[in-house]
CSV table of C-alpha atoms in Angstrom, one decimal:
chain,number,residue,atom,x,y,z
Z,1,MET,CA,72.0,78.3,103.9
Z,2,THR,CA,73.1,75.2,105.9
Z,3,GLU,CA,76.7,74.2,106.8
Z,4,ALA,CA,76.5,71.3,104.1
Z,5,THR,CA,75.3,73.4,101.2
Z,6,ARG,CA,78.5,76.0,102.3
Z,7,ARG,CA,80.9,73.3,102.3
Z,8,ALA,CA,79.6,71.9,99.1
Z,9,GLY,CA,80.1,75.3,97.3
Z,10,PRO,CA,83.3,76.1,95.1
Z,11,ARG,CA,86.6,75.0,96.8
Z,12,PRO,CA,88.9,77.9,95.8
Z,13,VAL,CA,92.5,77.1,94.6
Z,14,VAL,CA,95.4,78.7,93.0
Z,15,THR,CA,96.6,78.0,89.5
Z,16,GLY,CA,98.7,80.3,88.4
Z,17,ILE,CA,101.5,82.6,90.1
Z,18,GLY,CA,103.6,85.5,89.0
Z,19,VAL,CA,106.2,87.3,90.9
Z,20,ALA,CA,107.8,90.8,90.6
Z,21,ALA,CA,110.2,90.9,93.7
Z,22,PRO,CA,113.2,93.0,94.5
Z,23,ASN,CA,115.2,89.6,94.9
Z,24,GLY,CA,114.0,88.0,91.5
Z,25,LEU,CA,111.5,88.8,88.5
Z,26,GLY,CA,109.3,85.7,87.7
Z,27,THR,CA,108.6,82.8,90.2
Z,28,GLN,CA,111.6,81.0,89.6
Z,29,ALA,CA,114.3,83.4,90.0
Z,30,TYR,CA,112.3,84.5,93.1
Z,31,TRP,CA,111.9,81.3,94.5
Z,32,ALA,CA,115.5,80.4,94.1
Z,33,ALA,CA,116.8,83.4,95.7
Z,34,THR,CA,114.3,83.3,98.8
Z,35,LEU,CA,115.4,79.8,99.5
Z,36,ASP,CA,119.1,80.7,99.2
Z,37,GLY,CA,118.4,83.7,101.5
Z,38,LYS,CA,119.4,86.3,98.5
Z,39,SER,CA,118.1,89.5,99.6
Z,40,GLY,CA,116.8,92.3,97.1
Z,41,ILE,CA,117.4,95.1,99.7
Z,42,GLY,CA,120.0,98.2,98.7
Z,43,ARG,CA,120.5,101.7,98.3
Z,44,ILE,CA,117.9,103.6,96.7
Z,45,THR,CA,118.4,104.1,93.0
Z,46,ARG,CA,115.0,105.3,91.5
Z,47,PHE,CA,115.7,108.7,92.6
Z,48,ASP,CA,118.4,110.6,94.6
Z,49,ALA,CA,117.7,110.0,98.0
Z,50,GLU,CA,120.4,111.5,99.6
Z,51,ARG,CA,118.5,113.9,101.5
Z,52,TYR,CA,115.8,112.0,102.8
Z,53,PRO,CA,116.3,110.1,106.3
Z,54,VAL,CA,115.6,106.8,104.4
Z,55,HIS,CA,118.5,105.4,102.0
Z,56,VAL,CA,117.4,101.6,101.7
Z,57,ALA,CA,114.6,99.8,99.9
Z,58,GLY,CA,113.8,96.9,97.8
Z,59,GLU,CA,113.5,97.6,94.2
Z,60,VAL,CA,112.7,95.3,91.4
Z,61,SER,CA,116.1,96.5,89.5
Z,62,GLU,CA,116.0,93.9,86.8
Z,63,PHE,CA,112.3,95.1,85.3
Z,64,ASP,CA,112.3,97.3,82.6
Z,65,ASP,CA,109.1,99.0,81.9
Z,66,THR,CA,109.4,99.5,78.3
Z,67,GLU,CA,110.5,95.7,77.4
Z,68,HIS,CA,107.5,94.7,79.8
Z,69,VAL,CA,104.6,96.7,78.9
Z,70,PRO,CA,103.7,98.1,75.4
Z,71,SER,CA,104.1,101.8,74.7
Z,72,ARG,CA,100.7,102.8,74.4
Z,73,LEU,CA,99.9,101.4,78.0
Z,74,ALA,CA,103.1,102.2,79.5
Z,75,VAL,CA,102.5,106.2,78.7
Z,76,GLN,CA,99.2,106.0,80.8
Z,77,THR,CA,100.0,103.8,83.8
Z,78,ASP,CA,102.4,104.0,86.8
Z,79,HIS,CA,105.7,101.9,87.5
Z,80,TRP,CA,103.2,100.1,90.0
Z,81,SER,CA,101.0,99.1,87.6
Z,82,HIS,CA,103.5,98.0,85.1
Z,83,LEU,CA,104.8,95.5,87.9
Z,84,GLY,CA,101.1,94.5,88.0
Z,85,LEU,CA,100.3,93.6,84.5
Z,86,THR,CA,103.4,92.2,84.1
Z,87,ALA,CA,102.9,89.8,87.1
Z,88,ALA,CA,99.3,89.2,85.8
Z,89,ASP,CA,100.8,88.1,82.7
Z,90,MET,CA,103.1,85.5,84.2
Z,91,ALA,CA,100.5,84.2,86.2
Z,92,LEU,CA,98.1,83.7,83.7
Z,93,GLN,CA,100.9,82.1,81.5
Z,94,ASP,CA,101.6,79.9,84.7
Z,95,ALA,CA,97.9,78.8,85.2
Z,96,GLY,CA,97.5,78.2,81.3
Z,97,VAL,CA,94.7,80.3,81.0
Z,98,GLN,CA,93.6,81.7,77.8
Z,99,PRO,CA,91.2,84.6,78.5
Z,100,ALA,CA,90.4,84.9,74.6
Z,101,GLU,CA,88.8,81.4,74.8
Z,102,LEU,CA,86.9,82.1,77.8
Z,103,PRO,CA,83.3,83.9,78.5
Z,104,GLU,CA,84.5,87.4,79.3
Z,105,TYR,CA,81.8,88.2,81.9
Z,106,GLU,CA,83.1,85.1,84.1
Z,107,MET,CA,86.4,86.6,84.3
Z,108,ALA,CA,87.1,89.1,87.3
Z,109,VAL,CA,90.0,90.9,88.4
Z,110,VAL,CA,90.5,92.0,91.9
Z,111,THR,CA,94.0,93.6,93.0
Z,112,ALA,CA,95.3,95.4,96.3
Z,113,SER,CA,96.8,98.8,96.2
Z,114,SER,CA,98.2,100.8,99.1
Z,115,SER,CA,100.0,104.0,97.0
Z,116,GLY,CA,98.5,104.4,93.8
Z,117,GLY,CA,100.8,105.7,91.0
Z,118,THR,CA,102.7,108.2,93.1
Z,119,GLU,CA,105.9,108.0,90.6
Z,120,PHE,CA,103.4,109.2,88.1
Z,121,GLY,CA,102.1,111.4,90.0
Z,122,GLN,CA,105.3,112.8,91.0
Z,123,ARG,CA,106.3,113.5,87.5
Z,124,GLU,CA,102.8,115.5,87.2
Z,125,ILE,CA,103.3,117.7,90.3
Z,126,GLU,CA,106.6,118.6,89.0
Z,127,LYS,CA,105.3,119.9,85.9
Z,128,LEU,CA,102.6,121.8,87.8
Z,129,TRP,CA,105.1,123.6,89.7
Z,130,SER,CA,107.9,124.2,87.0
Z,131,GLN,CA,105.7,124.8,84.0
Z,132,GLY,CA,101.9,125.1,85.0
Z,133,PRO,CA,99.0,123.4,85.2
Z,134,GLU,CA,98.2,123.0,81.5
Z,135,TYR,CA,101.5,120.7,81.1
Z,136,VAL,CA,99.9,118.4,83.6
Z,137,GLY,CA,99.2,115.2,81.1
Z,138,VAL,CA,95.8,113.8,80.8
Z,139,TYR,CA,96.8,110.4,82.0
Z,140,GLN,CA,97.5,111.9,85.5
Z,141,SER,CA,93.4,111.1,85.6
Z,142,ILE,CA,93.5,107.4,85.2
Z,143,ALA,CA,97.2,106.6,86.3
Z,144,TRP,CA,97.2,107.2,89.9
Z,145,PHE,CA,93.9,105.8,91.3
Z,146,TYR,CA,93.9,102.7,93.3
Z,147,ALA,CA,91.9,100.9,90.7
Z,148,ALA,CA,94.1,101.5,87.7
Z,149,THR,CA,96.1,98.3,87.6
Z,150,THR,CA,92.7,96.3,88.0
Z,151,GLY,CA,91.3,98.1,85.1
Z,152,GLN,CA,94.4,97.9,83.1
Z,153,ILE,CA,94.7,94.3,83.7
Z,154,SER,CA,90.9,93.9,82.8
Z,155,ILE,CA,91.2,95.9,79.6
Z,156,ARG,CA,94.1,94.3,78.5
Z,157,HIS,CA,92.5,90.6,78.8
Z,158,GLY,CA,89.1,91.4,78.2
Z,159,MET,CA,87.7,90.3,81.5
Z,160,ARG,CA,84.3,91.9,82.0
Z,161,GLY,CA,83.2,90.3,85.2
Z,162,PRO,CA,83.5,91.9,88.8
Z,163,CYS,CA,86.7,94.2,88.8
Z,164,GLY,CA,87.5,96.1,92.2
Z,165,VAL,CA,90.4,97.0,94.4
Z,166,ILE,CA,90.9,96.8,98.1
Z,167,CYS,CA,93.0,99.3,99.9
Z,168,ALA,CA,94.1,98.0,103.1
Z,169,GLU,CA,97.8,98.4,103.4
Z,170,GLN,CA,99.7,95.1,103.7
Z,171,ALA,CA,96.3,93.5,104.7
Z,172,GLY,CA,95.0,94.2,101.4
Z,173,GLY,CA,97.0,91.4,99.7
Z,174,LEU,CA,94.9,88.9,101.9
Z,175,ASP,CA,91.6,90.7,101.6
Z,176,VAL,CA,91.6,90.4,97.8
Z,177,LEU,CA,92.0,86.6,98.0
Z,178,ALA,CA,88.9,86.5,100.3
Z,179,GLN,CA,86.9,89.0,97.5
Z,180,ALA,CA,88.0,86.5,94.7
Z,181,ARG,CA,86.6,83.6,96.8
Z,182,ARG,CA,83.4,85.5,97.1
Z,183,LEU,CA,83.3,86.0,93.3
Z,184,LEU,CA,83.8,82.5,92.3
Z,185,ARG,CA,80.4,81.7,94.8
Z,186,GLN,CA,78.9,84.0,92.3
Z,187,ASP,CA,79.2,83.9,88.4
Z,188,ALA,CA,83.3,84.3,88.3
Z,189,THR,CA,85.0,81.1,87.0
Z,190,VAL,CA,88.4,82.7,87.1
Z,191,VAL,CA,89.8,85.8,89.3
Z,192,VAL,CA,93.3,87.6,88.8
Z,193,THR,CA,94.0,88.6,92.0
Z,194,GLY,CA,97.1,89.6,94.2
Z,195,GLY,CA,98.6,93.1,94.4
Z,196,THR,CA,101.8,95.3,93.8
Z,197,ASP,CA,102.8,98.6,95.0
Z,198,ALA,CA,105.9,100.7,94.0
Z,199,SER,CA,106.2,104.1,95.8
Z,200,LEU,CA,109.9,105.0,95.8
Z,201,CYS,CA,109.7,108.6,94.7
Z,202,PRO,CA,110.5,111.6,96.9
Z,203,TYR,CA,106.4,112.1,97.2
Z,204,GLY,CA,105.9,108.3,97.9
Z,205,LEU,CA,108.7,107.9,100.3
Z,206,VAL,CA,107.7,111.3,102.4
Z,207,ALA,CA,104.6,110.0,103.0
Z,208,GLN,CA,105.8,106.5,104.0
Z,209,ILE,CA,108.1,108.1,106.2
Z,210,SER,CA,105.2,110.0,108.1
Z,211,THR,CA,104.5,106.8,109.8
Z,212,GLY,CA,107.4,107.1,111.7
Z,213,LEU,CA,108.0,103.2,111.0
Z,214,LEU,CA,110.5,103.1,108.3
Z,215,SER,CA,114.3,101.9,109.2
Z,216,PRO,CA,116.8,104.9,109.4
Z,217,ARG,CA,119.8,102.7,108.7
Z,218,ASP,CA,121.9,102.6,105.8
Z,219,ASP,CA,123.3,98.6,106.0
Z,220,PRO,CA,121.3,96.7,104.0
Z,221,GLU,CA,122.1,93.6,105.8
Z,222,ARG,CA,121.0,95.7,109.4
Z,223,ALA,CA,118.3,97.8,108.2
Z,224,TYR,CA,115.1,95.5,108.6
Z,225,LEU,CA,115.4,93.0,111.7
Z,226,PRO,CA,111.9,91.9,112.7
Z,227,PHE,CA,111.8,89.9,116.0
Z,228,ASP,CA,115.1,90.8,116.7
Z,229,ALA,CA,116.3,92.7,119.6
Z,230,ASP,CA,118.0,95.3,117.4
Z,231,ALA,CA,114.5,95.8,115.5
Z,232,CYS,CA,114.4,99.4,114.4
Z,233,GLY,CA,111.5,99.8,111.9
Z,234,TYR,CA,111.1,98.2,108.4
Z,235,VAL,CA,112.7,98.7,104.9
Z,236,PRO,CA,110.1,99.6,101.9
Z,237,GLY,CA,109.8,97.8,98.7
Z,238,GLU,CA,108.4,97.6,95.4
Z,239,GLY,CA,106.8,94.8,93.6
Z,240,GLY,CA,104.0,91.9,94.6
Z,241,ALA,CA,102.7,88.8,93.1
Z,242,MET,CA,99.4,88.3,91.0
Z,243,LEU,CA,97.6,84.8,91.5
Z,244,ILE,CA,94.9,83.0,89.4
Z,245,VAL,CA,92.1,81.6,91.6
Z,246,GLU,CA,89.6,79.3,90.2
Z,247,ASP,CA,87.1,76.7,91.5
Z,248,GLN,CA,88.9,73.4,92.3
Z,249,ALA,CA,86.2,71.6,89.9
Z,250,THR,CA,86.7,74.0,86.9
Z,251,ALA,CA,90.7,73.9,87.5
Z,252,ARG,CA,90.6,70.3,87.4
Z,253,ALA,CA,88.2,70.0,84.2
Z,254,ARG,CA,90.9,71.8,82.1
Z,255,GLY,CA,93.7,69.7,83.8
Z,256,ALA,CA,95.1,72.5,85.5
Z,257,ARG,CA,97.3,71.7,88.8
Z,258,PRO,CA,96.8,73.9,91.6
Z,259,TYR,CA,99.1,75.1,94.1
Z,260,GLY,CA,96.9,74.5,96.9
Z,261,ALA,CA,93.7,75.9,97.9
Z,262,ILE,CA,92.3,78.8,100.1
Z,263,THR,CA,91.1,77.0,103.0
Z,264,GLY,CA,90.3,79.9,105.8
Z,265,TYR,CA,90.4,83.8,106.1
Z,266,ALA,CA,89.3,86.4,108.7
Z,267,ALA,CA,89.8,89.9,109.1
Z,268,THR,CA,89.8,91.9,112.0
Z,269,PHE,CA,90.2,95.6,113.1
Z,270,ASP,CA,92.3,97.0,116.0
Z,271,PRO,CA,90.7,99.5,118.3
Z,272,ARG,CA,91.9,103.3,118.2
Z,273,PRO,CA,94.9,103.8,120.4
Z,274,GLU,CA,94.0,105.6,123.4
Z,275,PRO,CA,96.3,107.7,125.7
Z,276,GLY,CA,97.7,105.9,128.8
Z,277,ARG,CA,96.2,102.4,127.5
Z,278,GLU,CA,98.5,99.8,125.9
Z,279,PRO,CA,97.7,99.5,122.6
Z,280,ARG,CA,95.2,96.2,121.7
Z,281,SER,CA,95.6,93.7,118.8
Z,282,ASN,CA,93.0,92.0,117.1
Z,283,LEU,CA,95.5,90.0,114.9
Z,284,GLY,CA,95.0,86.5,117.4
Z,285,ARG,CA,91.2,86.9,116.8
Z,286,ALA,CA,92.0,86.9,112.6
Z,287,ILE,CA,94.2,83.9,113.5
Z,288,ALA,CA,91.7,81.9,115.3
Z,289,LEU,CA,89.0,82.7,113.2
Z,290,ALA,CA,90.6,81.5,110.0
Z,291,LEU,CA,91.6,78.4,111.4
Z,292,LYS,CA,88.0,77.8,112.6
Z,293,GLU,CA,86.7,78.4,109.2
Z,294,ALA,CA,89.3,76.0,107.8
Z,295,ARG,CA,88.6,73.3,110.8
Z,296,VAL,CA,92.4,73.3,110.9
Z,297,THR,CA,93.9,72.7,114.5
Z,298,PRO,CA,96.9,74.6,115.6
Z,299,GLU,CA,98.8,71.4,115.4
Z,300,GLN,CA,97.8,71.1,111.9
Z,301,VAL,CA,99.6,74.0,110.6
Z,302,ASP,CA,103.3,73.5,109.5
Z,303,VAL,CA,104.3,77.4,109.0
Z,304,VAL,CA,103.1,80.8,109.9
Z,305,PHE,CA,104.4,83.6,107.2
Z,306,ALA,CA,104.3,86.7,109.7
Z,307,ASP,CA,103.7,90.0,109.1
Z,308,ALA,CA,107.0,90.9,110.7
Z,309,LEU,CA,106.7,94.7,110.9
Z,310,GLY,CA,110.0,95.3,112.1
Z,311,VAL,CA,109.0,97.5,115.1
Z,312,ARG,CA,109.8,96.1,118.5
Z,313,GLU,CA,105.9,96.7,120.1
Z,314,SER,CA,104.3,95.7,116.8
Z,315,ASP,CA,106.9,92.3,116.7
Z,316,LEU,CA,105.6,91.5,120.2
Z,317,ALA,CA,102.0,91.8,119.6
Z,318,GLU,CA,102.5,89.8,116.6
Z,319,ALA,CA,104.6,87.1,118.6
Z,320,ARG,CA,101.9,87.2,121.4
Z,321,ALA,CA,99.1,86.5,118.9
Z,322,ILE,CA,101.1,83.6,117.6
Z,323,SER,CA,102.1,82.2,120.7
Z,324,ALA,CA,98.3,82.5,121.9
Z,325,VAL,CA,97.2,80.0,119.6
Z,326,PHE,CA,100.1,77.9,119.1
Z,327,GLY,CA,102.0,78.1,122.1
Z,328,PRO,CA,105.2,79.3,122.6
Z,329,TYR,CA,107.9,78.3,120.2
Z,330,GLY,CA,104.7,75.9,119.0
Z,331,VAL,CA,104.9,76.6,115.2
Z,332,PRO,CA,107.7,77.5,112.7
Z,333,VAL,CA,107.4,81.2,111.9
Z,334,THR,CA,109.3,83.2,109.2
Z,335,ALA,CA,109.5,86.1,107.3
Z,336,PRO,CA,110.8,86.3,103.8
Z,337,LYS,CA,110.1,89.7,103.3
Z,338,THR,CA,113.4,90.4,105.2
Z,339,MET,CA,114.6,89.8,101.6
Z,340,THR,CA,112.3,92.3,99.6
Z,341,GLY,CA,111.4,94.8,102.1
Z,342,ARG,CA,107.8,95.6,103.1
Z,343,LEU,CA,106.0,95.6,99.7
Z,344,TYR,CA,102.6,97.0,101.1
Z,345,ALA,CA,99.7,95.5,99.3
Z,346,GLY,CA,102.3,93.5,96.9
Z,347,GLY,CA,103.8,92.1,100.1
Z,348,ALA,CA,101.0,89.9,101.5
Z,349,ALA,CA,100.2,88.6,98.2
Z,350,LEU,CA,103.8,87.5,97.5
Z,351,ASP,CA,103.8,85.8,101.1
Z,352,VAL,CA,100.5,83.9,99.8
Z,353,ALA,CA,102.7,82.9,96.9
Z,354,THR,CA,105.8,82.2,98.9
Z,355,ALA,CA,103.4,79.9,101.4
Z,356,LEU,CA,102.2,77.9,98.0
Z,357,LEU,CA,105.5,77.2,97.0
Z,358,ALA,CA,106.5,75.9,100.2
Z,359,ILE,CA,103.6,73.5,100.1
Z,360,ARG,CA,104.6,72.6,96.8
Z,361,ASP,CA,108.5,71.6,97.6
Z,362,GLY,CA,108.1,71.0,101.2
Z,363,VAL,CA,110.5,73.8,102.5
Z,364,ILE,CA,110.3,76.9,104.7
Z,365,PRO,CA,112.1,80.0,103.5
Z,366,PRO,CA,114.3,81.6,105.8
Z,367,THR,CA,114.1,85.1,107.7
Z,368,VAL,CA,117.6,86.8,106.9
Z,369,GLY,CA,119.1,89.2,109.0
Z,370,VAL,CA,118.1,88.1,112.4
Z,371,ARG,CA,121.0,87.7,115.0
Z,372,ALA,CA,119.8,88.4,118.2
Z,373,ALA,CA,116.2,87.1,118.3
Z,374,ASP,CA,114.3,89.3,121.0
Z,375,PRO,CA,114.0,87.0,123.8
Z,376,ALA,CA,110.1,88.6,124.5
Z,377,CYS,CA,109.2,87.1,120.9
Z,378,GLU,CA,108.6,83.3,121.9
Z,379,LEU,CA,108.7,82.3,118.1
Z,380,ASP,CA,110.4,79.3,116.6
Z,381,LEU,CA,111.7,81.6,114.0
Z,382,VAL,CA,113.1,80.0,110.9
Z,383,ARG,CA,116.3,81.8,110.5
Z,384,SER,CA,119.4,81.6,108.2
Z,385,ALA,CA,118.9,78.8,106.3
Z,386,ALA,CA,115.4,77.0,105.1
Z,387,ARG,CA,114.1,74.3,106.4
Z,388,ASP,CA,113.0,70.9,105.0
Z,389,GLY,CA,110.0,69.4,105.9
Z,390,PRO,CA,106.2,68.7,104.6
Z,391,VAL,CA,104.0,71.9,104.6
Z,392,ARG,CA,100.3,71.1,104.2
Z,393,ASN,CA,98.7,73.9,105.7
Z,394,ALA,CA,100.5,77.5,105.8
Z,395,LEU,CA,99.3,80.4,107.6
Z,396,VAL,CA,99.8,84.1,106.1
Z,397,LEU,CA,99.6,87.1,108.6
Z,398,ALA,CA,99.1,90.8,107.5
Z,399,ARG,CA,98.6,93.9,109.3
Z,400,GLY,CA,97.9,97.1,107.3
Z,401,HIS,CA,99.1,100.6,108.9
Z,402,GLY,CA,95.9,102.0,110.8
Z,403,GLY,CA,94.2,98.7,112.1
Z,404,PHE,CA,94.1,96.2,109.6
Z,405,ASN,CA,94.6,92.3,110.6
Z,406,ALA,CA,94.0,89.4,107.9
Z,407,ALA,CA,94.8,85.8,108.2
Z,408,LEU,CA,94.7,83.5,105.5
Z,409,LEU,CA,95.3,79.7,105.6
Z,410,VAL,CA,96.4,77.9,102.3
Z,411,THR,CA,96.4,73.9,102.0
Z,412,ALA,CA,97.7,71.8,100.1
Z,413,PRO,CA,95.5,70.7,97.3
P,1,MET,CA,106.8,133.9,56.7
P,2,THR,CA,104.4,131.4,57.8
P,3,THR,CA,105.4,128.4,60.1
P,4,THR,CA,104.0,125.1,58.8
P,5,PHE,CA,103.1,122.3,60.8
P,6,THR,CA,103.9,118.8,58.8
P,7,LEU,CA,102.9,115.2,59.5
P,8,ASP,CA,106.3,114.5,60.9
P,9,ASP,CA,105.7,117.0,63.6
P,10,MET,CA,102.4,115.4,64.3
P,11,ARG,CA,104.3,112.0,64.2
P,12,SER,CA,106.7,113.0,66.9
P,13,ILE,CA,104.0,114.7,68.9
P,14,MET,CA,101.9,111.5,68.6
P,15,GLY,CA,104.5,109.0,69.9
P,16,GLY,CA,106.3,111.6,72.5
P,17,CYS,CA,103.0,111.9,74.4
P,18,ALA,CA,100.8,109.2,73.6
P,19,GLY,CA,103.3,106.1,72.8
P,20,VAL,CA,103.7,104.1,70.0
P,21,PRO,CA,100.9,101.5,68.5
P,22,ASP,CA,101.6,97.9,68.3
P,23,THR,CA,99.9,97.5,65.0
P,24,ILE,CA,101.2,100.1,62.9
P,25,ASP,CA,104.8,102.1,62.5
P,26,LEU,CA,104.1,105.8,62.9
P,27,GLY,CA,106.3,106.2,59.8
P,28,ASP,CA,104.1,104.6,57.4
P,29,ASP,CA,101.4,106.4,55.5
P,30,ILE,CA,99.1,107.0,58.7
P,31,GLY,CA,98.0,110.8,57.5
P,32,GLU,CA,94.4,109.6,56.9
P,33,VAL,CA,94.4,106.6,59.1
P,34,SER,CA,91.7,107.5,62.2
P,35,PHE,CA,93.3,107.7,65.5
P,36,VAL,CA,91.1,104.9,66.5
P,37,ASP,CA,92.4,102.7,63.8
P,38,LEU,CA,96.0,103.5,65.1
P,39,GLY,CA,95.2,102.6,68.9
P,40,TYR,CA,94.8,106.2,70.2
P,41,ASP,CA,91.5,106.8,72.2
P,42,SER,CA,89.9,110.3,72.9
P,43,LEU,CA,92.5,110.7,76.0
P,44,ALA,CA,95.5,110.4,73.7
P,45,VAL,CA,94.2,112.9,71.1
P,46,LEU,CA,93.5,115.4,74.2
P,47,GLU,CA,97.0,114.8,75.2
P,48,MET,CA,98.6,115.2,71.7
P,49,ALA,CA,96.3,118.7,71.4
P,50,ALA,CA,97.8,119.8,74.6
P,51,ARG,CA,101.4,119.5,73.3
P,52,ILE,CA,100.5,121.1,70.2
P,53,GLN,CA,99.2,123.9,72.1
P,54,GLN,CA,102.3,124.2,74.4
P,55,GLN,CA,104.7,123.8,71.5
P,56,LEU,CA,103.1,126.3,68.9
P,57,GLY,CA,101.2,128.5,71.2
P,58,VAL,CA,97.9,127.5,69.0
P,59,ARG,CA,94.6,127.4,70.8
P,60,ILE,CA,92.7,124.2,70.2
P,61,PRO,CA,89.5,124.2,72.0
P,62,ASP,CA,87.8,120.9,73.1
P,63,ASP,CA,85.1,120.8,70.1
P,64,ALA,CA,88.1,121.0,67.8
P,65,VAL,CA,89.7,118.4,69.2
P,66,ASP,CA,86.6,116.0,68.5
P,67,GLU,CA,86.7,117.0,65.0
P,68,MET,CA,90.4,115.9,64.6
P,69,LYS,CA,89.8,112.5,63.6
P,70,THR,CA,93.1,111.6,61.8
P,71,PRO,CA,96.9,113.0,61.7
P,72,GLN,CA,96.2,114.8,58.7
P,73,ALA,CA,93.0,116.4,59.8
P,74,ALA,CA,95.2,117.6,63.0
P,75,VAL,CA,97.8,118.9,60.8
P,76,ASP,CA,95.2,120.8,58.7
P,77,TYR,CA,93.7,122.1,61.5
P,78,VAL,CA,96.7,123.4,63.0
P,79,ASN,CA,98.0,125.2,59.8
P,80,ARG,CA,94.5,127.0,59.5
P,81,ARG,CA,95.3,128.3,62.8
P,82,LEU,CA,98.7,129.0,62.1
P,83,ALA,CA,97.8,131.0,59.0
P,84,ASP,CA,95.2,133.4,60.9
């Protein structure tokens, strides 16, 4: 394929956004809270976490599963799928897509998931241990697994095109958009994509704690401080975002107004850490490759949405990767996830949604909580308050535990 | 005296373990309406059979589950087993 034909291929645009975040259910509520610097991080209420070493998280507290998901569907799906199904509904409505009117095999679903249905599994494990195997419900077989959200969205809306799930922890939320883009080059005309995660149950939390990266602090305002000299790990959260991706021509033909286009993407993988050797990060290479694909120079990028792990060495590695491409303090950097916690597969999808809203409204949302920026991180961190100014190109970074890196560029329509 | 299993007992098991359909009220005359038409798939019926087995101590083999096409058929099967 020549460069010219490749360029003439579909231009993937995002036409719909649906958000279920700890600091806002629905795009409008989330965006207003985010611009105001309002955090959704607080004490864990989904279960009694007193005896665990982690006590704060970002919960989507306004969300009532029974209100948003029909009873028959609710009994066979996990809370994480409920959030995903709800965000997908919002995104479809926002895009003005009526699935019943479209060819069923041209609608695809690709979501990211990192934990699967752990809360559902928790209940079933409790039945197994306290009552016996015959008490474990049949729906455990379909509720836990990573593709459940994708499958249920597909069934609910009659979307029989290519369906899949990507599990790459936080990076998966960007990888799905790249997969959505590939599907548009084939037969798909509409792709429901994005991701959610929700793993705030004893078994889910213990699995997360095993990485040693979670913040042990109880003060919700001081628990998650990426790029701060006082960084002490991250706060987990639940929720995420779903996005509707279509070809620009299709979107225009039906009169839809895109938020922005996906113009660059790359994924890299870190080498296995070796004893006695400083860990190497390939995040910088993902950034460079994504910009190269988009044919955008570093000067043309208006904001970077950082992965912002909140762990000092990882923050430093990310800051170096950003500085290597943009120069020290060379580009505004923000981490609105300081208001939600890390949502794993949902986190990067939510960052993309946030980046598109930043483009739409010409404003960069803030990073909250950071008081003493780590001087070793040479970043122009947008702190305390939102920063006004045109945003044409926004770069979103995501790293998944175990070595996944992804960078995705969204551009004004 | 033999315990009997009623359609109301069945309704409560259906709603309790497999959820409530969107299109029809479980309180309606649903005895002869097929599970499929009520919106319950084969997994849902398996789940109901498991709950019946636990609550009443009645063994329901998988091929018997396949034969239960309606709530009334399930009630009749259970009552036959209870009378055995």
